[in-house]
Amino acid sequence: MQIKAIQWAKELSRVPYAVYADTNVRDIEEAQIFQGPTWNYLCLEAELTEPGCYRTTFVGETPVIVVRDNDGEIYAFENRCAHRGALIALEKSGKADSFQCVYHAWTYNRQGDLTGVAFEKGVRGQGGMGESFCKSDHGPRKLRVATFCGLIFASFDEDVPPIEEYLGEEICDRIERVLHKPVKVIGRFTQALPNDWKLYCENVRDSYHASLLHMFFTTFEINRLSQKGGVIVDESGGNHVSFSMIDPAAKDTSYKDQGLRSDQDRYRLKDTSLLAGFNEWPDGISLQILSVFPGFVLQQIQNCLAVRQLLPKGHERSELNWVYLGFEDDTPDQLKARLKQSNLVGPAGFISMEDGAVGGFVQRGITGANDKQAVVEMGGHDVASGEGRATETSVRGFWKAYRHHMGIQE
């Protein structure tokens, strides 16, 4: 299957607006990306601490149960009863010896096997399933599961490469840099986005916009393009890292000279303890944003750590699940600093509040422009790692991976 009606330029630096708005595209994405040879983030191992602990989530728009069994292994299967298609588990999380569909009481074990059918033999010699019915022939689809640094990924595709190969050495190193010891969940929420999922994927990979859209970054010198940093893009293009280091000497006049709205001196914090963190990263990197194709993000902004799971939700809508993290050995003061800094991100965050709106601005702005293309040319036309962050190389990387999985010829 290919997107045949949309005209693609040869260059990765051009993206047709129709790909964000065409309703037919979503079905192809679901089949070839989310149910294709990709690893999709499900949850954290820290959220499944004991046998029976489970969470319900999604791969693309397909509902999924992920659960730890008595053997210590983690299993994932569709949250869909093999009988009539109802959800098997209704809660977001819990602990269960088994799962029973509320509709007709069909029962499944923690590995997704159908183990019980209510009145399978009928009642008083009447009804029931036929002699040819075999429970082992029925059940929800099971997914391959892989873990890396406490992150749980799953795939519907048997041919997806091993998780370490899929991530690549540099991305693995950068995940290990942040998740270097056992974590604990310190907060979570879900954010509705008024735009196609791919617009948020671009936003996360767009190091060019960060200090232009987010005034908080430049006002408090957390992130400026003149600071030391860089961008890493893996060979597939789909996985990336953007990072920077706070450097007061980098506060030059480059933003003011261009009359940018992000260069403002009139904003102040009444409580500056929000930015009073602690020295945690010996490499001096104060901001690292990492993404894994298609929809996973790992964030370190000073001492604020989080994972984000991006999910498509039909036409021109998506959902962003945030989980804030600390480490199990955090002191009370370190935990307090992380919780305060959590106000930097999220739908009302001092930094990322605008990200929840700007995708909607694009979605609304491209209405009626299906024959036009976005220009993604900052830093050139290619996909490559580098030291400069005034670039859209990671965005082009996303589209390189997207085209590959969608079967679009370059």
CSV table of C-alpha atoms in Angstrom, one decimal:
chain,number,residue,atom,x,y,z
A,1,MET,CA,0.0,0.0,0.0
A,2,GLN,CA,1.2,3.5,-0.8
A,3,ILE,CA,-0.2,7.0,-0.6
A,4,LYS,CA,-0.9,7.4,-4.2
A,5,ALA,CA,-3.0,10.6,-4.3
A,6,ILE,CA,-0.4,12.8,-2.6
A,7,GLN,CA,2.4,14.3,-4.6
A,8,TRP,CA,5.8,13.9,-2.9
A,9,ALA,CA,8.9,15.9,-3.9
A,10,LYS,CA,12.1,14.1,-4.3
A,11,GLU,CA,13.8,16.1,-1.6
A,12,LEU,CA,13.1,15.4,2.1
A,13,SER,CA,13.0,19.2,2.6
A,14,ARG,CA,9.5,19.4,1.2
A,15,VAL,CA,6.5,17.9,2.9
A,16,PRO,CA,3.0,17.9,1.3
A,17,TYR,CA,0.4,19.5,3.6
A,18,ALA,CA,-2.1,16.8,2.4
A,19,VAL,CA,-0.3,14.2,4.5
A,20,TYR,CA,-1.5,15.9,7.7
A,21,ALA,CA,-5.1,16.1,6.6
A,22,ASP,CA,-6.0,13.3,4.2
A,23,THR,CA,-8.3,10.9,6.0
A,24,ASN,CA,-7.1,7.9,3.9
A,25,VAL,CA,-3.6,8.3,5.1
A,26,ARG,CA,-4.4,7.2,8.7
A,27,ASP,CA,-5.5,3.7,7.6
A,28,ILE,CA,-2.2,3.2,5.8
A,29,GLU,CA,-0.2,4.5,8.7
A,30,GLU,CA,-1.9,2.2,11.1
A,31,ALA,CA,-1.1,-0.8,8.9
A,32,GLN,CA,2.4,0.0,7.8
A,33,ILE,CA,3.8,2.0,10.7
A,34,PHE,CA,2.1,1.1,13.9
A,35,GLN,CA,1.4,-2.5,13.0
A,36,GLY,CA,4.5,-2.7,10.8
A,37,PRO,CA,8.2,-3.3,11.7
A,38,THR,CA,8.5,-0.6,14.4
A,39,TRP,CA,8.9,-0.7,18.1
A,40,ASN,CA,6.2,1.2,20.0
A,41,TYR,CA,6.6,2.3,23.6
A,42,LEU,CA,4.0,0.9,26.0
A,43,CYS,CA,5.1,1.8,29.5
A,44,LEU,CA,7.8,1.5,32.1
A,45,GLU,CA,9.0,-1.6,33.9
A,46,ALA,CA,8.7,0.4,37.1
A,47,GLU,CA,4.9,0.5,36.5
A,48,LEU,CA,4.7,-3.4,36.4
A,49,THR,CA,6.6,-4.2,39.6
A,50,GLU,CA,4.9,-7.5,40.6
A,51,PRO,CA,3.2,-10.4,38.8
A,52,GLY,CA,-0.3,-9.4,37.8
A,53,CYS,CA,0.4,-5.7,37.5
A,54,TYR,CA,-0.9,-4.4,34.2
A,55,ARG,CA,-1.5,-1.3,32.2
A,56,THR,CA,-3.8,-0.7,29.2
A,57,THR,CA,-2.4,1.5,26.5
A,58,PHE,CA,-2.3,1.7,22.7
A,59,VAL,CA,-0.1,0.9,19.7
A,60,GLY,CA,-1.3,3.4,17.2
A,61,GLU,CA,-5.1,3.3,17.7
A,62,THR,CA,-5.1,-0.4,18.7
A,63,PRO,CA,-5.9,-1.0,22.4
A,64,VAL,CA,-3.3,-3.1,24.1
A,65,ILE,CA,-2.8,-4.8,27.5
A,66,VAL,CA,0.7,-5.1,28.9
A,67,VAL,CA,1.2,-7.3,32.0
A,68,ARG,CA,3.8,-9.1,34.1
A,69,ASP,CA,3.3,-12.8,34.7
A,70,ASN,CA,4.5,-15.1,37.4
A,71,ASP,CA,7.6,-16.0,35.4
A,72,GLY,CA,8.7,-12.4,35.6
A,73,GLU,CA,8.3,-11.9,31.9
A,74,ILE,CA,6.2,-9.1,30.4
A,75,TYR,CA,3.5,-9.9,27.8
A,76,ALA,CA,1.4,-7.7,25.6
A,77,PHE,CA,-1.7,-8.5,23.6
A,78,GLU,CA,-4.7,-6.7,22.1
A,79,ASN,CA,-7.2,-5.4,24.5
A,80,ARG,CA,-10.0,-7.1,22.4
A,81,CYS,CA,-12.1,-10.1,23.3
A,82,ALA,CA,-12.0,-12.8,20.7
A,83,HIS,CA,-15.8,-13.3,21.1
A,84,ARG,CA,-17.4,-10.0,20.1
A,85,GLY,CA,-14.5,-7.5,20.1
A,86,ALA,CA,-15.3,-5.8,23.4
A,87,LEU,CA,-12.4,-4.4,25.6
A,88,ILE,CA,-11.1,-7.1,27.9
A,89,ALA,CA,-9.7,-4.7,30.5
A,90,LEU,CA,-11.5,-1.4,31.2
A,91,GLU,CA,-9.2,0.3,33.8
A,92,LYS,CA,-5.9,2.1,32.9
A,93,SER,CA,-4.0,0.0,35.4
A,94,GLY,CA,-4.4,-2.6,38.1
A,95,LYS,CA,-3.5,-6.0,39.3
A,96,ALA,CA,-5.2,-9.2,38.1
A,97,ASP,CA,-4.8,-13.0,38.2
A,98,SER,CA,-6.6,-13.2,34.9
A,99,PHE,CA,-8.8,-11.0,32.7
A,100,GLN,CA,-12.5,-11.5,32.1
A,101,CYS,CA,-14.5,-9.7,29.5
A,102,VAL,CA,-17.5,-8.0,31.2
A,103,TYR,CA,-19.7,-8.6,28.2
A,104,HIS,CA,-19.9,-12.4,28.1
A,105,ALA,CA,-17.3,-13.4,30.7
A,106,TRP,CA,-14.8,-15.0,28.4
A,107,THR,CA,-11.5,-15.3,30.4
A,108,TYR,CA,-7.9,-14.8,29.4
A,109,ASN,CA,-4.6,-15.5,31.3
A,110,ARG,CA,-1.8,-13.0,31.7
A,111,GLN,CA,-0.2,-14.2,28.4
A,112,GLY,CA,-3.3,-13.5,26.4
A,113,ASP,CA,-4.5,-17.1,26.0
A,114,LEU,CA,-8.2,-17.8,26.0
A,115,THR,CA,-8.8,-20.1,29.0
A,116,GLY,CA,-12.5,-19.9,29.7
A,117,VAL,CA,-15.8,-19.6,27.8
A,118,ALA,CA,-18.9,-19.0,29.9
A,119,PHE,CA,-21.3,-22.0,29.4
A,120,GLU,CA,-19.0,-23.5,26.8
A,121,LYS,CA,-20.9,-26.8,27.1
A,122,GLY,CA,-24.3,-25.1,27.2
A,123,VAL,CA,-26.9,-25.3,30.0
A,124,ARG,CA,-28.8,-28.5,30.8
A,125,GLY,CA,-27.7,-30.0,27.6
A,126,GLN,CA,-28.8,-27.1,25.4
A,127,GLY,CA,-26.7,-24.5,23.6
A,128,GLY,CA,-23.0,-24.1,24.0
A,129,MET,CA,-20.2,-24.1,21.6
A,130,GLY,CA,-19.9,-26.7,18.8
A,131,GLU,CA,-17.6,-29.7,19.0
A,132,SER,CA,-15.1,-28.1,16.6
A,133,PHE,CA,-14.6,-25.1,18.8
A,134,CYS,CA,-11.1,-25.0,20.3
A,135,LYS,CA,-10.1,-22.2,22.7
A,136,SER,CA,-6.5,-22.3,21.6
A,137,ASP,CA,-7.6,-21.2,18.1
A,138,HIS,CA,-9.1,-18.0,19.5
A,139,GLY,CA,-7.6,-15.1,21.3
A,140,PRO,CA,-6.4,-11.5,20.8
A,141,ARG,CA,-3.3,-10.9,18.8
A,142,LYS,CA,-0.1,-11.1,20.8
A,143,LEU,CA,2.8,-8.6,20.4
A,144,ARG,CA,6.6,-9.1,20.6
A,145,VAL,CA,7.9,-7.4,23.7
A,146,ALA,CA,11.4,-5.9,24.3
A,147,THR,CA,12.8,-3.9,27.1
A,148,PHE,CA,15.7,-1.4,27.2
A,149,CYS,CA,16.7,0.6,30.3
A,150,GLY,CA,13.4,0.0,31.9
A,151,LEU,CA,11.4,1.0,28.9
A,152,ILE,CA,8.9,-1.5,27.5
A,153,PHE,CA,8.4,-1.6,23.7
A,154,ALA,CA,6.2,-3.9,21.6
A,155,SER,CA,5.7,-4.7,18.0
A,156,PHE,CA,3.0,-6.5,16.0
A,157,ASP,CA,5.7,-7.4,13.4
A,158,GLU,CA,7.8,-10.6,13.7
A,159,ASP,CA,10.5,-9.1,11.4
A,160,VAL,CA,11.2,-6.0,13.4
A,161,PRO,CA,15.0,-5.9,14.2
A,162,PRO,CA,16.2,-6.3,17.9
A,163,ILE,CA,15.5,-3.3,20.0
A,164,GLU,CA,19.2,-2.3,20.4
A,165,GLU,CA,19.6,-2.5,16.6
A,166,TYR,CA,16.4,-0.5,16.0
A,167,LEU,CA,17.6,2.2,18.4
A,168,GLY,CA,21.2,2.3,17.2
A,169,GLU,CA,24.3,2.7,19.4
A,170,GLU,CA,24.2,6.5,19.8
A,171,ILE,CA,20.5,6.5,20.8
A,172,CYS,CA,21.1,3.6,23.2
A,173,ASP,CA,24.0,5.6,24.8
A,174,ARG,CA,21.8,8.7,25.2
A,175,ILE,CA,18.9,6.7,26.8
A,176,GLU,CA,21.4,5.0,29.2
A,177,ARG,CA,22.8,8.5,30.1
A,178,VAL,CA,19.4,9.5,31.5
A,179,LEU,CA,17.9,6.2,32.7
A,180,HIS,CA,21.1,5.0,34.4
A,181,LYS,CA,19.5,3.7,37.6
A,182,PRO,CA,16.1,2.6,38.8
A,183,VAL,CA,13.3,5.1,38.3
A,184,LYS,CA,10.0,5.8,40.0
A,185,VAL,CA,6.9,7.5,38.7
A,186,ILE,CA,6.2,10.9,40.4
A,187,GLY,CA,3.4,12.2,38.2
A,188,ARG,CA,1.4,11.6,35.0
A,189,PHE,CA,-1.3,13.2,32.9
A,190,THR,CA,-2.7,13.0,29.4
A,191,GLN,CA,-2.8,16.0,27.0
A,192,ALA,CA,-5.2,16.2,24.0
A,193,LEU,CA,-3.6,17.8,20.9
A,194,PRO,CA,-5.8,19.4,18.2
A,195,ASN,CA,-3.6,18.2,15.4
A,196,ASP,CA,-2.3,15.2,13.4
A,197,TRP,CA,0.2,13.1,15.3
A,198,LYS,CA,3.0,13.8,12.8
A,199,LEU,CA,2.9,17.5,13.6
A,200,TYR,CA,3.9,16.8,17.2
A,201,CYS,CA,6.6,14.4,15.9
A,202,GLU,CA,8.1,17.2,13.9
A,203,ASN,CA,7.8,19.6,16.8
A,204,VAL,CA,9.8,17.3,19.2
A,205,ARG,CA,12.6,17.0,16.6
A,206,ASP,CA,12.6,20.7,15.7
A,207,SER,CA,15.6,22.2,17.5
A,208,TYR,CA,15.1,25.4,15.4
A,209,HIS,CA,11.8,26.4,16.9
A,210,ALA,CA,12.6,25.8,20.6
A,211,SER,CA,14.2,29.2,21.5
A,212,LEU,CA,11.9,31.1,19.1
A,213,LEU,CA,8.5,29.9,20.2
A,214,HIS,CA,9.3,29.4,23.9
A,215,MET,CA,10.1,32.8,25.4
A,216,PHE,CA,10.8,31.1,28.7
A,217,PHE,CA,13.8,29.3,27.2
A,218,THR,CA,15.6,32.5,26.1
A,219,THR,CA,14.4,34.8,29.0
A,220,PHE,CA,15.9,32.5,31.6
A,221,GLU,CA,18.8,31.4,29.4
A,222,ILE,CA,17.9,27.7,29.5
A,223,ASN,CA,18.1,27.2,25.7
A,224,ARG,CA,19.6,29.4,23.1
A,225,LEU,CA,20.8,28.4,19.7
A,226,SER,CA,24.1,30.2,20.5
A,227,GLN,CA,24.8,27.7,23.4
A,228,LYS,CA,27.0,24.7,23.0
A,229,GLY,CA,25.0,21.6,21.9
A,230,GLY,CA,24.2,19.5,18.9
A,231,VAL,CA,21.8,17.1,17.1
A,232,ILE,CA,22.2,13.4,16.6
A,233,VAL,CA,20.2,11.6,14.0
A,234,ASP,CA,20.5,7.8,13.5
A,235,GLU,CA,20.9,6.1,10.1
A,236,SER,CA,17.2,5.4,9.8
A,237,GLY,CA,16.4,9.1,10.4
A,238,GLY,CA,13.6,8.2,12.8
A,239,ASN,CA,15.5,8.4,16.0
A,240,HIS,CA,17.1,11.6,17.2
A,241,VAL,CA,18.7,13.5,20.1
A,242,SER,CA,18.9,17.3,20.5
A,243,PHE,CA,21.0,18.6,23.4
A,244,SER,CA,22.5,21.8,24.8
A,245,MET,CA,24.4,23.2,27.8
A,246,ILE,CA,23.6,26.3,29.8
A,247,ASP,CA,26.2,28.9,29.1
A,248,PRO,CA,25.7,32.6,30.3
A,249,ALA,CA,28.4,33.6,27.8
A,250,ALA,CA,26.1,32.5,25.0
A,251,LYS,CA,23.7,35.3,25.7
A,252,ASP,CA,24.7,37.5,22.8
A,253,THR,CA,22.6,40.0,20.8
A,254,SER,CA,21.7,37.6,18.0
A,255,TYR,CA,18.0,37.3,19.1
A,256,LYS,CA,17.6,41.1,19.8
A,257,ASP,CA,19.3,42.0,16.5
A,258,GLN,CA,16.5,40.2,14.6
A,259,GLY,CA,13.7,41.7,16.6
A,260,LEU,CA,12.4,38.3,17.8
A,261,ARG,CA,9.5,38.0,20.2
A,262,SER,CA,11.5,35.5,22.2
A,263,ASP,CA,14.0,38.1,23.3
A,264,GLN,CA,12.2,39.9,26.1
A,265,ASP,CA,13.6,41.3,29.3
A,266,ARG,CA,10.4,42.3,31.0
A,267,TYR,CA,9.4,38.9,32.3
A,268,ARG,CA,10.4,37.6,35.7
A,269,LEU,CA,9.7,34.8,38.1
A,270,LYS,CA,8.3,35.7,41.6
A,271,ASP,CA,9.6,32.3,42.8
A,272,THR,CA,13.0,31.7,41.3
A,273,SER,CA,13.4,28.4,43.2
A,274,LEU,CA,11.6,26.8,40.3
A,275,LEU,CA,14.9,26.9,38.4
A,276,ALA,CA,17.1,26.0,41.5
A,277,GLY,CA,18.0,22.4,40.7
A,278,PHE,CA,21.1,20.3,41.6
A,279,ASN,CA,24.1,19.2,39.7
A,280,GLU,CA,23.2,15.7,38.3
A,281,TRP,CA,24.9,15.4,34.9
A,282,PRO,CA,28.7,15.5,34.9
A,283,ASP,CA,28.8,16.1,31.1
A,284,GLY,CA,27.2,19.6,31.6
A,285,ILE,CA,24.2,18.8,29.4
A,286,SER,CA,21.2,20.7,30.8
A,287,LEU,CA,18.7,19.8,28.1
A,288,GLN,CA,18.3,16.6,26.1
A,289,ILE,CA,15.3,15.7,24.0
A,290,LEU,CA,15.3,12.2,22.5
A,291,SER,CA,12.8,10.6,20.2
A,292,VAL,CA,12.3,7.1,18.9
A,293,PHE,CA,10.2,6.5,15.8
A,294,PRO,CA,7.2,6.5,15.7
A,295,GLY,CA,6.0,8.1,18.9
A,296,PHE,CA,8.3,7.9,22.0
A,297,VAL,CA,10.1,10.8,23.7
A,298,LEU,CA,12.5,10.9,26.6
A,299,GLN,CA,13.1,14.3,28.2
A,300,GLN,CA,15.7,15.8,30.5
A,301,ILE,CA,15.3,19.5,31.0
A,302,GLN,CA,17.6,20.3,33.9
A,303,ASN,CA,16.4,17.9,36.6
A,304,CYS,CA,12.9,17.4,35.1
A,305,LEU,CA,12.7,13.9,33.7
A,306,ALA,CA,9.8,12.5,31.7
A,307,VAL,CA,8.8,10.0,29.1
A,308,ARG,CA,6.1,10.9,26.5
A,309,GLN,CA,4.0,8.6,24.5
A,310,LEU,CA,2.3,10.1,21.4
A,311,LEU,CA,-0.8,8.4,20.0
A,312,PRO,CA,-2.9,9.1,17.0
A,313,LYS,CA,-6.6,9.6,17.8
A,314,GLY,CA,-8.4,9.6,14.5
A,315,HIS,CA,-8.4,12.5,12.0
A,316,GLU,CA,-6.5,15.6,13.0
A,317,ARG,CA,-6.3,14.6,16.7
A,318,SER,CA,-3.7,13.0,18.8
A,319,GLU,CA,-3.0,12.3,22.5
A,320,LEU,CA,0.2,12.8,24.5
A,321,ASN,CA,0.7,10.7,27.6
A,322,TRP,CA,3.3,12.2,30.0
A,323,VAL,CA,4.9,10.3,32.9
A,324,TYR,CA,7.2,12.3,35.2
A,325,LEU,CA,10.2,10.4,36.6
A,326,GLY,CA,12.5,10.5,39.6
A,327,PHE,CA,15.0,8.0,40.8
A,328,GLU,CA,14.4,5.5,43.6
A,329,ASP,CA,17.3,6.9,45.6
A,330,ASP,CA,16.3,10.6,45.3
A,331,THR,CA,16.6,12.6,48.5
A,332,PRO,CA,13.5,14.6,49.6
A,333,ASP,CA,15.2,17.8,48.4
A,334,GLN,CA,15.9,16.2,45.0
A,335,LEU,CA,12.3,15.0,44.6
A,336,LYS,CA,11.0,18.5,45.6
A,337,ALA,CA,13.3,20.1,42.9
A,338,ARG,CA,12.0,17.6,40.2
A,339,LEU,CA,8.4,18.3,41.2
A,340,LYS,CA,8.9,22.1,41.0
A,341,GLN,CA,10.6,21.8,37.6
A,342,SER,CA,7.8,19.7,36.3
A,343,ASN,CA,6.0,23.0,36.0
A,344,LEU,CA,8.2,23.7,33.0
A,345,VAL,CA,6.5,21.2,30.8
A,346,GLY,CA,3.0,19.9,29.9
A,347,PRO,CA,-0.1,21.6,28.7
A,348,ALA,CA,0.3,24.5,31.1
A,349,GLY,CA,4.1,24.3,31.4
A,350,PHE,CA,6.2,27.5,31.3
A,351,ILE,CA,8.1,26.1,28.4
A,352,SER,CA,6.0,23.6,26.5
A,353,MET,CA,2.6,25.2,26.9
A,354,GLU,CA,2.9,26.6,23.3
A,355,ASP,CA,3.6,23.2,21.9
A,356,GLY,CA,0.1,22.1,22.7
A,357,ALA,CA,-1.3,25.0,20.6
A,358,VAL,CA,1.1,25.5,17.7
A,359,GLY,CA,0.3,22.1,16.1
A,360,GLY,CA,-3.3,23.2,16.0
A,361,PHE,CA,-2.3,26.5,14.4
A,362,VAL,CA,-0.6,24.5,11.6
A,363,GLN,CA,-3.6,22.1,11.3
A,364,ARG,CA,-5.9,25.1,10.9
A,365,GLY,CA,-3.5,27.0,8.7
A,366,ILE,CA,-3.1,24.3,6.0
A,367,THR,CA,-6.9,24.0,5.4
A,368,GLY,CA,-7.5,24.4,1.7
A,369,ALA,CA,-3.7,24.0,0.9
A,370,ASN,CA,-3.5,20.3,0.1
A,371,ASP,CA,-1.7,21.1,-3.1
A,372,LYS,CA,1.1,23.0,-1.3
A,373,GLN,CA,4.2,21.9,0.6
A,374,ALA,CA,6.0,22.8,3.8
A,375,VAL,CA,9.6,24.0,3.5
A,376,VAL,CA,11.9,22.0,5.8
A,377,GLU,CA,15.2,23.4,4.6
A,378,MET,CA,17.0,24.9,7.6
A,379,GLY,CA,20.4,23.4,7.7
A,380,GLY,CA,20.2,22.0,4.1
A,381,HIS,CA,18.4,19.1,2.5
A,382,ASP,CA,20.2,16.2,4.0
A,383,VAL,CA,19.8,14.1,7.2
A,384,ALA,CA,22.9,14.2,9.3
A,385,SER,CA,24.2,14.7,12.9
A,386,GLY,CA,26.0,18.0,13.7
A,387,GLU,CA,26.8,20.6,16.3
A,388,GLY,CA,24.5,23.4,15.1
A,389,ARG,CA,20.9,23.4,16.2
A,390,ALA,CA,19.6,26.1,13.8
A,391,THR,CA,18.6,23.2,11.6
A,392,GLU,CA,15.7,20.9,10.7
A,393,THR,CA,17.8,17.9,10.0
A,394,SER,CA,15.9,15.8,12.6
A,395,VAL,CA,12.6,16.7,11.0
A,396,ARG,CA,13.9,15.6,7.7
A,397,GLY,CA,15.0,12.4,9.5
A,398,PHE,CA,11.5,11.8,10.6
A,399,TRP,CA,10.2,12.0,7.0
A,400,LYS,CA,13.0,9.8,5.8
A,401,ALA,CA,11.8,7.1,8.2
A,402,TYR,CA,8.2,7.8,7.5
A,403,ARG,CA,8.7,7.5,3.7
A,404,HIS,CA,10.5,4.2,4.2
A,405,HIS,CA,7.8,2.6,6.3
A,406,MET,CA,5.0,4.0,4.0
A,407,GLY,CA,6.7,2.7,0.9
A,408,ILE,CA,7.1,6.1,-0.6
A,409,GLN,CA,9.9,6.3,-3.2
A,410,GLU,CA,12.4,9.0,-2.7
